[in-house]
């Protein structure tokens, strides 16, 4: 058994694709991304820059805007 991952099937050789079973996995929802950012990513950045959580706040709305407008999902 082999497991392979790819962001795009367009670059894979047709003979290889013919021998594989494809399983599509959806990405995170906007709500999941906001949760991950607020629980882990923002806290990590604050710590790495010597700030306390009380020094800097990002609302869920701001995080959602950053995620939707300034990041990209590979589809």
PDB file of C-alpha atoms in Angstrom:
ATOM      1  CA  UNK A   1       0.000   0.000   0.000  1.00  0.00           C
ATOM      2  CA  UNK A   2       1.203   3.480  -0.863  1.00  0.00           C
ATOM      3  CA  UNK A   3      -0.226   6.773   0.318  1.00  0.00           C
ATOM      4  CA  UNK A   4       0.411   9.906  -1.717  1.00  0.00           C
ATOM      5  CA  UNK A   5      -0.755  13.482  -1.339  1.00  0.00           C
ATOM      6  CA  UNK A   6      -1.136  16.239  -3.895  1.00  0.00           C
ATOM      7  CA  UNK A   7      -2.504  19.751  -4.033  1.00  0.00           C
ATOM      8  CA  UNK A   8      -3.220  19.426  -7.741  1.00  0.00           C
ATOM      9  CA  UNK A   9      -3.887  16.395  -9.914  1.00  0.00           C
ATOM     10  CA  UNK A  10      -3.160  18.295 -13.129  1.00  0.00           C
ATOM     11  CA  UNK A  11       0.572  17.593 -12.903  1.00  0.00           C
ATOM     12  CA  UNK A  12       0.228  13.879 -12.196  1.00  0.00           C
ATOM     13  CA  UNK A  13       0.769  11.425 -15.026  1.00  0.00           C
ATOM     14  CA  UNK A  14      -2.509   9.832 -16.221  1.00  0.00           C
ATOM     15  CA  UNK A  15      -1.041   6.306 -15.952  1.00  0.00           C
ATOM     16  CA  UNK A  16      -0.299   6.913 -12.295  1.00  0.00           C
ATOM     17  CA  UNK A  17      -3.730   8.397 -11.611  1.00  0.00           C
ATOM     18  CA  UNK A  18      -5.338   5.373 -13.279  1.00  0.00           C
ATOM     19  CA  UNK A  19      -3.811   3.110 -10.628  1.00  0.00           C
ATOM     20  CA  UNK A  20      -4.843   5.187  -7.630  1.00  0.00           C
ATOM     21  CA  UNK A  21      -7.958   5.521  -5.575  1.00  0.00           C
ATOM     22  CA  UNK A  22      -8.552   9.216  -5.003  1.00  0.00           C
ATOM     23  CA  UNK A  23      -9.893  10.449  -1.689  1.00  0.00           C
ATOM     24  CA  UNK A  24     -10.670  14.156  -1.532  1.00  0.00           C
ATOM     25  CA  UNK A  25     -10.297  15.778   1.859  1.00  0.00           C
ATOM     26  CA  UNK A  26     -11.942  19.127   2.396  1.00  0.00           C
ATOM     27  CA  UNK A  27     -10.099  22.012   4.000  1.00  0.00           C
ATOM     28  CA  UNK A  28     -10.935  23.758   7.244  1.00  0.00           C
ATOM     29  CA  UNK A  29     -14.065  25.886   7.502  1.00  0.00           C
ATOM     30  CA  UNK A  30     -13.743  29.611   8.243  1.00  0.00           C
ATOM     31  CA  UNK A  31     -14.879  28.974  11.808  1.00  0.00           C
ATOM     32  CA  UNK A  32     -12.254  26.257  12.289  1.00  0.00           C
ATOM     33  CA  UNK A  33      -9.539  28.557  10.922  1.00  0.00           C
ATOM     34  CA  UNK A  34     -10.561  31.367  13.294  1.00  0.00           C
ATOM     35  CA  UNK A  35     -10.520  28.919  16.205  1.00  0.00           C
ATOM     36  CA  UNK A  36      -7.051  27.609  15.294  1.00  0.00           C
ATOM     37  CA  UNK A  37      -5.714  31.143  14.837  1.00  0.00           C
ATOM     38  CA  UNK A  38      -7.085  32.419  18.136  1.00  0.00           C
ATOM     39  CA  UNK A  39      -6.131  29.355  20.204  1.00  0.00           C
ATOM     40  CA  UNK A  40      -2.668  28.737  18.798  1.00  0.00           C
ATOM     41  CA  UNK A  41      -1.273  31.065  16.124  1.00  0.00           C
ATOM     42  CA  UNK A  42      -1.943  34.440  17.743  1.00  0.00           C
ATOM     43  CA  UNK A  43      -0.719  33.234  21.152  1.00  0.00           C
ATOM     44  CA  UNK A  44       2.477  31.888  19.594  1.00  0.00           C
ATOM     45  CA  UNK A  45       3.166  35.168  17.795  1.00  0.00           C
ATOM     46  CA  UNK A  46       2.514  37.200  20.934  1.00  0.00           C
ATOM     47  CA  UNK A  47       4.948  35.047  22.909  1.00  0.00           C
ATOM     48  CA  UNK A  48       7.596  35.182  20.181  1.00  0.00           C
ATOM     49  CA  UNK A  49       7.373  38.982  20.129  1.00  0.00           C
ATOM     50  CA  UNK A  50       7.457  39.452  23.892  1.00  0.00           C
ATOM     51  CA  UNK A  51       3.823  40.515  24.239  1.00  0.00           C
ATOM     52  CA  UNK A  52       1.238  39.376  26.761  1.00  0.00           C
ATOM     53  CA  UNK A  53      -2.303  38.418  25.731  1.00  0.00           C
ATOM     54  CA  UNK A  54      -3.518  41.519  27.570  1.00  0.00           C
ATOM     55  CA  UNK A  55      -1.295  43.729  25.363  1.00  0.00           C
ATOM     56  CA  UNK A  56      -2.962  42.809  22.087  1.00  0.00           C
ATOM     57  CA  UNK A  57      -6.424  41.568  21.109  1.00  0.00           C
ATOM     58  CA  UNK A  58      -7.859  40.433  17.792  1.00  0.00           C
ATOM     59  CA  UNK A  59     -11.597  39.916  17.528  1.00  0.00           C
ATOM     60  CA  UNK A  60     -13.037  36.920  15.709  1.00  0.00           C
ATOM     61  CA  UNK A  61     -14.263  39.318  13.005  1.00  0.00           C
ATOM     62  CA  UNK A  62     -10.738  40.663  12.428  1.00  0.00           C
ATOM     63  CA  UNK A  63      -9.274  37.146  12.344  1.00  0.00           C
ATOM     64  CA  UNK A  64     -11.946  36.063   9.864  1.00  0.00           C
ATOM     65  CA  UNK A  65     -11.171  39.082   7.645  1.00  0.00           C
ATOM     66  CA  UNK A  66      -7.431  38.353   7.757  1.00  0.00           C
ATOM     67  CA  UNK A  67      -8.018  34.695   6.944  1.00  0.00           C
ATOM     68  CA  UNK A  68     -10.394  35.397   4.060  1.00  0.00           C
ATOM     69  CA  UNK A  69      -8.584  38.410   2.560  1.00  0.00           C
ATOM     70  CA  UNK A  70      -4.878  37.833   3.218  1.00  0.00           C
ATOM     71  CA  UNK A  71      -4.352  34.085   3.128  1.00  0.00           C
ATOM     72  CA  UNK A  72      -5.025  31.540   0.441  1.00  0.00           C
ATOM     73  CA  UNK A  73      -6.216  27.991   0.289  1.00  0.00           C
ATOM     74  CA  UNK A  74      -4.749  25.662  -2.281  1.00  0.00           C
ATOM     75  CA  UNK A  75      -7.642  23.967  -3.996  1.00  0.00           C
TER      76      UNK A  75
END
